[in-house]
Amino acid sequence: MAIRLKFRHAAALGIIAALSIGMVGCSNSGDTSATNSTTTSSGGATNSGKKIVMGFSQIGSESGWRTANTESIKSAAEQAGIDLKFDDAQQKQENQIKAIRNFITQGVDVIAFSPVVETGWKPVLEEAKKANIPVIVSDRRPDVPDDLYVTFIGSDFVEEGKRVGEWLAKDMNGKATIAEITGTPGSAPANDRSKGFEEAIKAYPGMKVVFSQTGDFTRAKGKEVAEALLKSDVGKSINALFCHNDDMALGAIQAIEEAGKKPGKDIVIVSIDGVHDALQALVDGKENFVVECNPLLGPVIMDTAKKVLNHETVPKRTVMKDGEFDQTTAAKALPDRKY
Ligand code: GYE
């Protein structure tokens, strides 16, 4: 009963936190209370003088965004004095589950992971809970009851899709024949970005998505899908392209150029992430609009891990702030873009 009340309390506060942008304080579910060590909040060490050990299961290295995210996690761990056990799952859920099980066997202090797809995580997260190891969810949301993780840190993907859709509808005066190159099937950003985009354009009957296919968030696959599309009759009719990430847009830009068309002019191109090369494409007039997805989650994750192990309260949901770039603002931002 007590546990249930605690859970409901945390869940209610979690909803409040989710409605606020940025970091909002609320109780964690209490599931972390049984960790076998406490920490000082300043250093990355436990009371017994041992370093905090974090197991991090990363999805892979599919995109520029992911490279920046990995780099942020590794450097933040080092700065925080946290001993990071990092595993790259090569885009495979089974590898992530294996890595998490290894972390549990090794008895790490805290597990963090970015789930490649939304479903299929319940059993392994129940194992972590049983072992009293707190779990921090990073970047993508898993579809599990929220007592199976302490906190979820990442962007609002529905909102990102909406912002892209709204910009495109305005830019094209409510009339466009659109192709969509989607992210990894079953992943939260692919599901949510499609959803947000659809929501935004449904107010405009002249905005039609006539093609939708996955490019798996990679440049190579984005190019491949665009090449096939451009050869088809549907491809000949499109005048707008929405890619779920920058890498696929960059691949598609190459394919469009090779097909003798002008990206950014014959076909208006919008995408999400805000990596250096996409900002460059905006400056070069080959892309038109990019909504940012902030990959620099490392410092928030490390700070949160220390707080959790120190029994401090953390928000159930932290929404990262995302900017946006058009061809003009990209020119200003490009010189300082680190990734
Ligand atoms: O947009 C994409 C990456 O989950 C937000 O994954 C992340 C997405 C990002 O491969 O480039």
mmCIF file of C-alpha atoms and ligand atoms in Angstrom:
data_model
loop_
_atom_site.group_PDB
_atom_site.id
_atom_site.type_symbol
_atom_site.label_atom_id
_atom_site.label_comp_id
_atom_site.label_asym_id
_atom_site.label_seq_id
_atom_site.Cartn_x
_atom_site.Cartn_y
_atom_site.Cartn_z
ATOM 1 C CA MET A 1 0.000 0.000 0.000
ATOM 2 C CA ALA A 2 2.743 2.408 1.021
ATOM 3 C CA ILE A 3 4.632 1.601 -2.127
ATOM 4 C CA ARG A 4 1.547 2.153 -4.236
ATOM 5 C CA LEU A 5 0.854 5.513 -2.644
ATOM 6 C CA LYS A 6 4.448 6.511 -3.147
ATOM 7 C CA PHE A 7 4.275 5.460 -6.783
ATOM 8 C CA ARG A 8 1.056 7.368 -7.418
ATOM 9 C CA HIS A 9 2.507 10.450 -5.781
ATOM 10 C CA ALA A 10 5.600 10.279 -7.937
ATOM 11 C CA ALA A 11 3.556 9.644 -11.060
ATOM 12 C CA ALA A 12 1.341 12.672 -10.420
ATOM 13 C CA LEU A 13 4.339 14.893 -9.836
ATOM 14 C CA GLY A 14 5.950 13.408 -12.917
ATOM 15 C CA ILE A 15 3.069 14.661 -15.044
ATOM 16 C CA ILE A 16 3.523 18.139 -13.622
ATOM 17 C CA ALA A 17 7.224 17.964 -14.372
ATOM 18 C CA ALA A 18 6.538 16.785 -17.906
ATOM 19 C CA LEU A 19 4.422 19.876 -18.529
ATOM 20 C CA SER A 20 7.258 22.181 -17.637
ATOM 21 C CA ILE A 21 10.229 22.786 -19.839
ATOM 22 C CA GLY A 22 13.569 22.386 -18.125
ATOM 23 C CA MET A 23 14.245 20.834 -14.807
ATOM 24 C CA VAL A 24 11.448 20.593 -12.324
ATOM 25 C CA GLY A 25 11.987 19.096 -8.907
ATOM 26 C CA CYS A 26 9.816 16.260 -7.715
ATOM 27 C CA SER A 27 10.121 13.117 -5.664
ATOM 28 C CA ASN A 28 11.573 10.104 -7.301
ATOM 29 C CA SER A 29 9.665 6.896 -6.921
ATOM 30 C CA GLY A 30 11.695 5.715 -3.987
ATOM 31 C CA ASP A 31 12.804 2.634 -5.856
ATOM 32 C CA THR A 32 16.355 3.842 -5.670
ATOM 33 C CA SER A 33 16.520 3.958 -1.909
ATOM 34 C CA ALA A 34 18.067 0.552 -1.538
ATOM 35 C CA THR A 35 21.287 1.262 -3.406
ATOM 36 C CA ASN A 36 24.136 0.010 -1.306
ATOM 37 C CA SER A 37 26.122 3.201 -1.300
ATOM 38 C CA THR A 38 25.580 6.883 -0.825
ATOM 39 C CA THR A 39 27.613 9.656 -2.330
ATOM 40 C CA THR A 40 28.884 13.076 -1.593
ATOM 41 C CA SER A 41 27.021 15.401 -3.937
ATOM 42 C CA SER A 42 30.146 17.192 -5.120
ATOM 43 C CA GLY A 43 32.506 14.360 -6.137
ATOM 44 C CA GLY A 44 31.783 11.150 -7.992
ATOM 45 C CA ALA A 45 32.703 9.000 -5.005
ATOM 46 C CA THR A 46 30.690 6.898 -2.607
ATOM 47 C CA ASN A 47 30.921 7.288 1.186
ATOM 48 C CA SER A 48 33.330 4.409 1.283
ATOM 49 C CA GLY A 49 35.610 6.397 -1.015
ATOM 50 C CA LYS A 50 34.838 4.267 -4.051
ATOM 51 C CA LYS A 51 33.992 5.906 -7.353
ATOM 52 C CA ILE A 52 30.389 5.739 -8.547
ATOM 53 C CA VAL A 53 30.145 3.101 -11.244
ATOM 54 C CA MET A 54 27.658 3.775 -14.038
ATOM 55 C CA GLY A 55 26.750 1.318 -16.767
ATOM 56 C CA PHE A 56 25.600 3.118 -19.904
ATOM 57 C CA SER A 57 23.997 1.264 -22.797
ATOM 58 C CA GLN A 58 24.185 3.401 -25.926
ATOM 59 C CA ILE A 59 22.171 2.623 -29.068
ATOM 60 C CA GLY A 60 25.032 2.770 -31.561
ATOM 61 C CA SER A 61 26.722 5.353 -33.725
ATOM 62 C CA GLU A 62 24.152 5.883 -36.443
ATOM 63 C CA SER A 63 24.279 9.681 -36.709
ATOM 64 C CA GLY A 64 26.133 12.892 -35.991
ATOM 65 C CA TRP A 65 23.670 13.464 -33.172
ATOM 66 C CA ARG A 66 24.618 10.126 -31.597
ATOM 67 C CA THR A 67 28.351 10.861 -31.875
ATOM 68 C CA ALA A 68 27.841 14.172 -30.058
ATOM 69 C CA ASN A 69 25.667 12.470 -27.456
ATOM 70 C CA THR A 70 28.257 9.750 -26.764
ATOM 71 C CA GLU A 71 31.011 12.317 -26.529
ATOM 72 C CA SER A 72 28.926 14.382 -24.085
ATOM 73 C CA ILE A 73 28.278 11.336 -21.878
ATOM 74 C CA LYS A 74 31.917 10.225 -21.822
ATOM 75 C CA SER A 75 33.361 13.647 -21.095
ATOM 76 C CA ALA A 76 30.730 14.468 -18.463
ATOM 77 C CA ALA A 77 31.449 11.177 -16.655
ATOM 78 C CA GLU A 78 35.134 11.968 -16.607
ATOM 79 C CA GLN A 79 34.524 15.448 -15.303
ATOM 80 C CA ALA A 80 32.172 14.165 -12.626
ATOM 81 C CA GLY A 81 34.672 11.518 -11.510
ATOM 82 C CA ILE A 82 32.254 8.739 -12.395
ATOM 83 C CA ASP A 83 33.587 5.378 -13.566
ATOM 84 C CA LEU A 84 31.694 4.801 -16.832
ATOM 85 C CA LYS A 85 31.161 1.361 -18.279
ATOM 86 C CA PHE A 86 30.040 2.212 -21.806
ATOM 87 C CA ASP A 87 28.482 -0.265 -24.214
ATOM 88 C CA ASP A 88 27.667 0.385 -27.881
ATOM 89 C CA ALA A 89 24.780 -1.885 -28.962
ATOM 90 C CA GLN A 90 25.196 -1.428 -32.726
ATOM 91 C CA GLN A 91 21.514 -0.510 -33.084
ATOM 92 C CA LYS A 92 20.360 -3.865 -31.686
ATOM 93 C CA GLN A 93 17.911 -4.141 -28.797
ATOM 94 C CA GLU A 94 19.166 -7.621 -27.913
ATOM 95 C CA ASN A 95 22.661 -6.171 -27.405
ATOM 96 C CA GLN A 96 21.258 -3.471 -25.147
ATOM 97 C CA ILE A 97 19.399 -6.030 -23.048
ATOM 98 C CA LYS A 98 22.589 -8.089 -22.792
ATOM 99 C CA ALA A 99 24.586 -5.029 -21.725
ATOM 100 C CA ILE A 100 22.038 -4.089 -19.056
ATOM 101 C CA ARG A 101 22.070 -7.670 -17.727
ATOM 102 C CA ASN A 102 25.882 -7.504 -17.557
ATOM 103 C CA PHE A 103 25.698 -4.254 -15.624
ATOM 104 C CA ILE A 104 23.312 -5.891 -13.167
ATOM 105 C CA THR A 105 25.630 -8.899 -12.739
ATOM 106 C CA GLN A 106 28.586 -6.593 -12.189
ATOM 107 C CA GLY A 107 26.620 -4.733 -9.519
ATOM 108 C CA VAL A 108 27.074 -1.216 -10.900
ATOM 109 C CA ASP A 109 25.707 1.636 -8.763
ATOM 110 C CA VAL A 110 23.469 3.055 -11.481
ATOM 111 C CA ILE A 111 22.381 2.117 -15.009
ATOM 112 C CA ALA A 112 21.633 4.632 -17.754
ATOM 113 C CA PHE A 113 20.424 3.756 -21.229
ATOM 114 C CA SER A 114 18.909 5.097 -24.394
ATOM 115 C CA PRO A 115 16.356 2.566 -25.678
ATOM 116 C CA VAL A 116 16.606 1.940 -29.423
ATOM 117 C CA VAL A 117 12.880 1.095 -29.688
ATOM 118 C CA GLU A 118 9.945 1.757 -27.359
ATOM 119 C CA THR A 119 8.768 -1.769 -26.566
ATOM 120 C CA GLY A 120 10.295 -4.871 -24.986
ATOM 121 C CA TRP A 121 12.083 -3.433 -21.944
ATOM 122 C CA LYS A 122 9.865 -4.521 -19.078
ATOM 123 C CA PRO A 123 11.582 -7.799 -18.083
ATOM 124 C CA VAL A 124 15.136 -6.437 -17.987
ATOM 125 C CA LEU A 125 14.091 -3.282 -16.128
ATOM 126 C CA GLU A 126 12.279 -5.462 -13.605
ATOM 127 C CA GLU A 127 15.552 -7.329 -13.104
ATOM 128 C CA ALA A 128 17.353 -4.032 -12.427
ATOM 129 C CA LYS A 129 14.650 -3.041 -9.980
ATOM 130 C CA LYS A 130 14.926 -6.383 -8.198
ATOM 131 C CA ALA A 131 18.673 -5.811 -7.880
ATOM 132 C CA ASN A 132 17.971 -2.328 -6.460
ATOM 133 C CA ILE A 133 19.919 -0.602 -9.206
ATOM 134 C CA PRO A 134 18.372 2.722 -10.207
ATOM 135 C CA VAL A 135 17.823 3.270 -13.930
ATOM 136 C CA ILE A 136 18.138 6.623 -15.677
ATOM 137 C CA VAL A 137 16.478 6.798 -19.084
ATOM 138 C CA SER A 138 18.333 8.972 -21.558
ATOM 139 C CA ASP A 139 17.189 10.420 -24.896
ATOM 140 C CA ARG A 140 14.395 7.990 -25.918
ATOM 141 C CA ARG A 141 11.462 6.816 -23.851
ATOM 142 C CA PRO A 142 10.751 3.099 -23.292
ATOM 143 C CA ASP A 143 7.130 1.996 -23.082
ATOM 144 C CA VAL A 144 7.188 0.676 -19.495
ATOM 145 C CA PRO A 145 5.409 1.523 -16.235
ATOM 146 C CA ASP A 146 7.170 4.550 -14.812
ATOM 147 C CA ASP A 147 8.145 2.859 -11.545
ATOM 148 C CA LEU A 148 10.739 0.918 -13.569
ATOM 149 C CA TYR A 149 12.972 3.948 -13.991
ATOM 150 C CA VAL A 150 13.886 6.915 -11.830
ATOM 151 C CA THR A 151 13.896 9.653 -14.391
ATOM 152 C CA PHE A 152 13.727 10.320 -18.121
ATOM 153 C CA ILE A 153 15.991 13.018 -19.602
ATOM 154 C CA GLY A 154 15.501 14.005 -23.238
ATOM 155 C CA SER A 155 13.740 16.165 -25.800
ATOM 156 C CA ASP A 156 10.039 16.345 -26.655
ATOM 157 C CA PHE A 157 9.961 14.622 -30.048
ATOM 158 C CA VAL A 158 6.272 15.300 -30.753
ATOM 159 C CA GLU A 159 6.957 18.990 -30.306
ATOM 160 C CA GLU A 160 9.936 18.802 -32.676
ATOM 161 C CA GLY A 161 7.783 17.219 -35.394
ATOM 162 C CA LYS A 162 5.101 19.844 -34.854
ATOM 163 C CA ARG A 163 7.528 22.716 -35.187
ATOM 164 C CA VAL A 164 8.872 21.338 -38.462
ATOM 165 C CA GLY A 165 5.332 20.824 -39.821
ATOM 166 C CA GLU A 166 4.212 24.313 -38.854
ATOM 167 C CA TRP A 167 7.238 25.934 -40.460
ATOM 168 C CA LEU A 168 6.772 23.949 -43.674
ATOM 169 C CA ALA A 169 3.039 24.742 -43.911
ATOM 170 C CA LYS A 170 3.775 28.441 -43.520
ATOM 171 C CA ASP A 171 6.698 28.436 -45.927
ATOM 172 C CA MET A 172 4.695 26.624 -48.602
ATOM 173 C CA ASN A 173 1.481 28.578 -48.064
ATOM 174 C CA GLY A 174 -0.373 25.468 -46.965
ATOM 175 C CA LYS A 175 0.255 23.517 -50.167
ATOM 176 C CA ALA A 176 2.916 20.850 -50.584
ATOM 177 C CA THR A 177 3.451 17.330 -51.884
ATOM 178 C CA ILE A 178 5.623 15.853 -49.176
ATOM 179 C CA ALA A 179 7.921 12.835 -48.863
ATOM 180 C CA GLU A 180 8.887 11.716 -45.369
ATOM 181 C CA ILE A 181 12.014 9.723 -44.557
ATOM 182 C CA THR A 182 11.441 8.276 -41.111
ATOM 183 C CA GLY A 183 13.777 7.130 -38.325
ATOM 184 C CA THR A 184 14.281 3.634 -36.917
ATOM 185 C CA PRO A 185 10.936 1.778 -36.965
ATOM 186 C CA GLY A 186 9.426 1.513 -33.474
ATOM 187 C CA SER A 187 11.723 4.138 -31.978
ATOM 188 C CA ALA A 188 10.282 6.970 -29.908
ATOM 189 C CA PRO A 189 11.683 9.755 -32.114
ATOM 190 C CA ALA A 190 10.329 8.129 -35.303
ATOM 191 C CA ASN A 191 6.879 7.551 -33.792
ATOM 192 C CA ASP A 192 6.654 10.942 -32.124
ATOM 193 C CA ARG A 193 8.108 13.096 -34.896
ATOM 194 C CA SER A 194 5.656 11.606 -37.418
ATOM 195 C CA LYS A 195 2.833 12.207 -34.981
ATOM 196 C CA GLY A 196 3.780 15.830 -34.295
ATOM 197 C CA PHE A 197 4.255 16.574 -37.999
ATOM 198 C CA GLU A 198 0.875 15.041 -38.897
ATOM 199 C CA GLU A 199 -0.808 17.044 -36.144
ATOM 200 C CA ALA A 200 0.678 20.281 -37.444
ATOM 201 C CA ILE A 201 -0.204 19.788 -41.098
ATOM 202 C CA LYS A 202 -3.703 18.396 -40.630
ATOM 203 C CA ALA A 203 -4.995 21.979 -40.387
ATOM 204 C CA TYR A 204 -3.898 22.443 -44.031
ATOM 205 C CA PRO A 205 -5.775 20.265 -46.538
ATOM 206 C CA GLY A 206 -3.226 21.157 -49.225
ATOM 207 C CA MET A 207 -0.337 19.595 -47.288
ATOM 208 C CA LYS A 208 -0.124 15.919 -48.311
ATOM 209 C CA VAL A 209 2.385 13.241 -47.317
ATOM 210 C CA VAL A 210 2.544 10.997 -50.390
ATOM 211 C CA PHE A 211 5.535 8.855 -49.397
ATOM 212 C CA SER A 212 6.943 7.588 -46.119
ATOM 213 C CA GLN A 213 9.812 5.155 -45.709
ATOM 214 C CA THR A 214 12.483 4.497 -43.112
ATOM 215 C CA GLY A 215 16.080 5.602 -43.544
ATOM 216 C CA ASP A 216 17.015 4.223 -40.117
ATOM 217 C CA PHE A 217 18.522 7.572 -39.024
ATOM 218 C CA THR A 218 21.643 7.023 -41.182
ATOM 219 C CA ARG A 219 23.084 9.088 -44.005
ATOM 220 C CA ALA A 220 23.656 6.073 -46.268
ATOM 221 C CA LYS A 221 20.104 4.775 -45.901
ATOM 222 C CA GLY A 222 18.654 8.280 -46.303
ATOM 223 C CA LYS A 223 20.495 8.570 -49.602
ATOM 224 C CA GLU A 224 19.403 5.120 -50.742
ATOM 225 C CA VAL A 225 15.725 5.792 -49.970
ATOM 226 C CA ALA A 226 15.845 9.191 -51.693
ATOM 227 C CA GLU A 227 17.516 7.691 -54.785
ATOM 228 C CA ALA A 228 14.755 5.100 -55.192
ATOM 229 C CA LEU A 229 12.094 7.713 -54.483
ATOM 230 C CA LEU A 230 13.407 10.138 -57.104
ATOM 231 C CA LYS A 231 13.263 7.443 -59.767
ATOM 232 C CA SER A 232 9.589 6.718 -59.058
ATOM 233 C CA ASP A 233 6.526 8.601 -60.334
ATOM 234 C CA VAL A 234 5.656 9.687 -56.791
ATOM 235 C CA GLY A 235 9.182 11.036 -56.407
ATOM 236 C CA LYS A 236 8.790 13.200 -59.479
ATOM 237 C CA SER A 237 5.753 14.894 -57.932
ATOM 238 C CA ILE A 238 7.225 15.897 -54.581
ATOM 239 C CA ASN A 239 8.253 19.455 -53.723
ATOM 240 C CA ALA A 240 8.975 18.997 -50.006
ATOM 241 C CA LEU A 241 10.950 16.504 -47.945
ATOM 242 C CA PHE A 242 10.745 15.926 -44.200
ATOM 243 C CA CYS A 243 13.553 13.808 -42.737
ATOM 244 C CA HIS A 244 13.382 12.658 -39.118
ATOM 245 C CA ASN A 245 17.050 13.534 -38.658
ATOM 246 C CA ASP A 246 19.784 15.607 -40.290
ATOM 247 C CA ASP A 247 21.891 12.673 -41.444
ATOM 248 C CA MET A 248 19.097 11.278 -43.611
ATOM 249 C CA ALA A 249 18.501 14.775 -45.022
ATOM 250 C CA LEU A 250 22.205 15.070 -45.850
ATOM 251 C CA GLY A 251 22.102 11.723 -47.646
ATOM 252 C CA ALA A 252 18.949 12.773 -49.502
ATOM 253 C CA ILE A 253 20.549 16.088 -50.536
ATOM 254 C CA GLN A 254 23.327 14.138 -52.216
ATOM 255 C CA ALA A 255 20.795 11.917 -54.022
ATOM 256 C CA ILE A 256 18.779 14.958 -55.166
ATOM 257 C CA GLU A 257 21.901 16.621 -56.565
ATOM 258 C CA GLU A 258 22.925 13.423 -58.331
ATOM 259 C CA ALA A 259 19.457 13.272 -59.875
ATOM 260 C CA GLY A 260 20.077 16.726 -61.358
ATOM 261 C CA LYS A 261 17.727 18.651 -59.062
ATOM 262 C CA LYS A 262 18.420 21.517 -56.686
ATOM 263 C CA PRO A 263 17.961 20.594 -53.020
ATOM 264 C CA GLY A 264 16.525 23.504 -51.036
ATOM 265 C CA LYS A 265 14.972 24.989 -54.181
ATOM 266 C CA ASP A 266 13.237 22.338 -56.317
ATOM 267 C CA ILE A 267 12.568 20.414 -53.138
ATOM 268 C CA VAL A 268 12.177 22.221 -49.814
ATOM 269 C CA ILE A 269 13.973 20.187 -47.139
ATOM 270 C CA VAL A 270 13.361 20.173 -43.386
ATOM 271 C CA SER A 271 14.886 17.956 -40.699
ATOM 272 C CA ILE A 272 15.623 17.598 -37.002
ATOM 273 C CA ASP A 273 18.876 17.575 -34.909
ATOM 274 C CA GLY A 274 20.916 20.676 -35.756
ATOM 275 C CA VAL A 275 24.322 19.091 -36.337
ATOM 276 C CA HIS A 276 27.134 21.069 -37.944
ATOM 277 C CA ASP A 277 26.753 19.598 -41.460
ATOM 278 C CA ALA A 278 23.032 20.395 -41.561
ATOM 279 C CA LEU A 279 23.704 23.979 -40.519
ATOM 280 C CA GLN A 280 26.250 24.095 -43.332
ATOM 281 C CA ALA A 281 23.598 22.767 -45.761
ATOM 282 C CA LEU A 282 21.284 25.579 -44.622
ATOM 283 C CA VAL A 283 24.022 28.154 -45.192
ATOM 284 C CA ASP A 284 24.677 26.654 -48.651
ATOM 285 C CA GLY A 285 20.982 26.984 -49.493
ATOM 286 C CA LYS A 286 20.586 23.199 -49.851
ATOM 287 C CA GLU A 287 18.314 22.806 -46.862
ATOM 288 C CA ASN A 288 15.586 25.116 -45.554
ATOM 289 C CA PHE A 289 14.773 24.566 -41.893
ATOM 290 C CA VAL A 290 16.115 22.508 -38.988
ATOM 291 C CA VAL A 291 14.633 22.030 -35.536
ATOM 292 C CA GLU A 292 17.319 21.326 -32.992
ATOM 293 C CA CYS A 293 17.420 18.237 -30.797
ATOM 294 C CA ASN A 294 19.908 18.797 -28.016
ATOM 295 C CA PRO A 295 22.366 15.858 -27.729
ATOM 296 C CA LEU A 296 24.369 17.256 -24.816
ATOM 297 C CA LEU A 297 22.733 15.152 -22.133
ATOM 298 C CA GLY A 298 25.943 14.056 -20.360
ATOM 299 C CA PRO A 299 26.157 16.715 -17.623
ATOM 300 C CA VAL A 300 22.455 16.338 -16.680
ATOM 301 C CA ILE A 301 22.767 12.533 -16.570
ATOM 302 C CA MET A 302 25.859 12.612 -14.308
ATOM 303 C CA ASP A 303 24.378 15.248 -12.033
ATOM 304 C CA THR A 304 21.161 13.255 -11.784
ATOM 305 C CA ALA A 305 23.048 10.027 -11.010
ATOM 306 C CA LYS A 306 24.825 11.673 -8.087
ATOM 307 C CA LYS A 307 21.578 13.067 -6.731
ATOM 308 C CA VAL A 308 19.768 9.753 -7.058
ATOM 309 C CA LEU A 309 22.522 7.876 -5.223
ATOM 310 C CA ASN A 310 22.542 10.597 -2.593
ATOM 311 C CA HIS A 311 18.776 10.148 -2.094
ATOM 312 C CA GLU A 312 18.039 13.643 -3.313
ATOM 313 C CA THR A 313 14.871 14.381 -5.229
ATOM 314 C CA VAL A 314 15.056 14.490 -9.014
ATOM 315 C CA PRO A 315 12.348 15.328 -11.553
ATOM 316 C CA LYS A 316 10.657 12.317 -13.148
ATOM 317 C CA ARG A 317 10.979 14.022 -16.522
ATOM 318 C CA THR A 318 13.494 16.591 -17.747
ATOM 319 C CA VAL A 319 12.713 18.085 -21.144
ATOM 320 C CA MET A 320 15.737 19.419 -22.986
ATOM 321 C CA LYS A 321 15.357 22.777 -24.669
ATOM 322 C CA ASP A 322 15.633 22.745 -28.466
ATOM 323 C CA GLY A 323 16.349 25.704 -30.735
ATOM 324 C CA GLU A 324 15.736 26.002 -34.483
ATOM 325 C CA PHE A 325 17.585 27.275 -37.535
ATOM 326 C CA ASP A 326 16.677 28.719 -40.901
ATOM 327 C CA GLN A 327 19.179 29.746 -43.560
ATOM 328 C CA THR A 328 19.827 33.113 -41.888
ATOM 329 C CA THR A 329 20.174 32.015 -38.267
ATOM 330 C CA ALA A 330 22.293 29.006 -39.276
ATOM 331 C CA ALA A 331 24.935 31.332 -40.702
ATOM 332 C CA LYS A 332 25.258 32.996 -37.303
ATOM 333 C CA ALA A 333 25.330 29.736 -35.344
ATOM 334 C CA LEU A 334 27.661 27.748 -37.618
ATOM 335 C CA PRO A 335 31.047 29.103 -36.477
ATOM 336 C CA ASP A 336 30.316 28.039 -32.875
ATOM 337 C CA ARG A 337 28.745 24.693 -33.658
ATOM 338 C CA LYS A 338 30.884 22.041 -31.986
ATOM 339 C CA TYR A 339 29.194 18.930 -33.401
HETATM 340 O O1 GYE B 1 17.522 12.603 -33.744
HETATM 341 C C1 GYE B 1 18.975 10.874 -34.443
HETATM 342 C C2 GYE B 1 19.566 9.750 -33.693
HETATM 343 O O2 GYE B 1 17.155 9.640 -30.422
HETATM 344 C C3 GYE B 1 17.028 11.970 -30.607
HETATM 345 O O3 GYE B 1 18.582 9.410 -32.742
HETATM 346 C C4 GYE B 1 17.734 10.737 -31.016
HETATM 347 C C5 GYE B 1 17.776 10.522 -32.507
HETATM 348 C C6 GYE B 1 18.417 11.645 -33.312
HETATM 349 O O4 GYE B 1 20.032 8.747 -34.427
HETATM 350 O O5 GYE B 1 19.908 11.569 -35.202
#
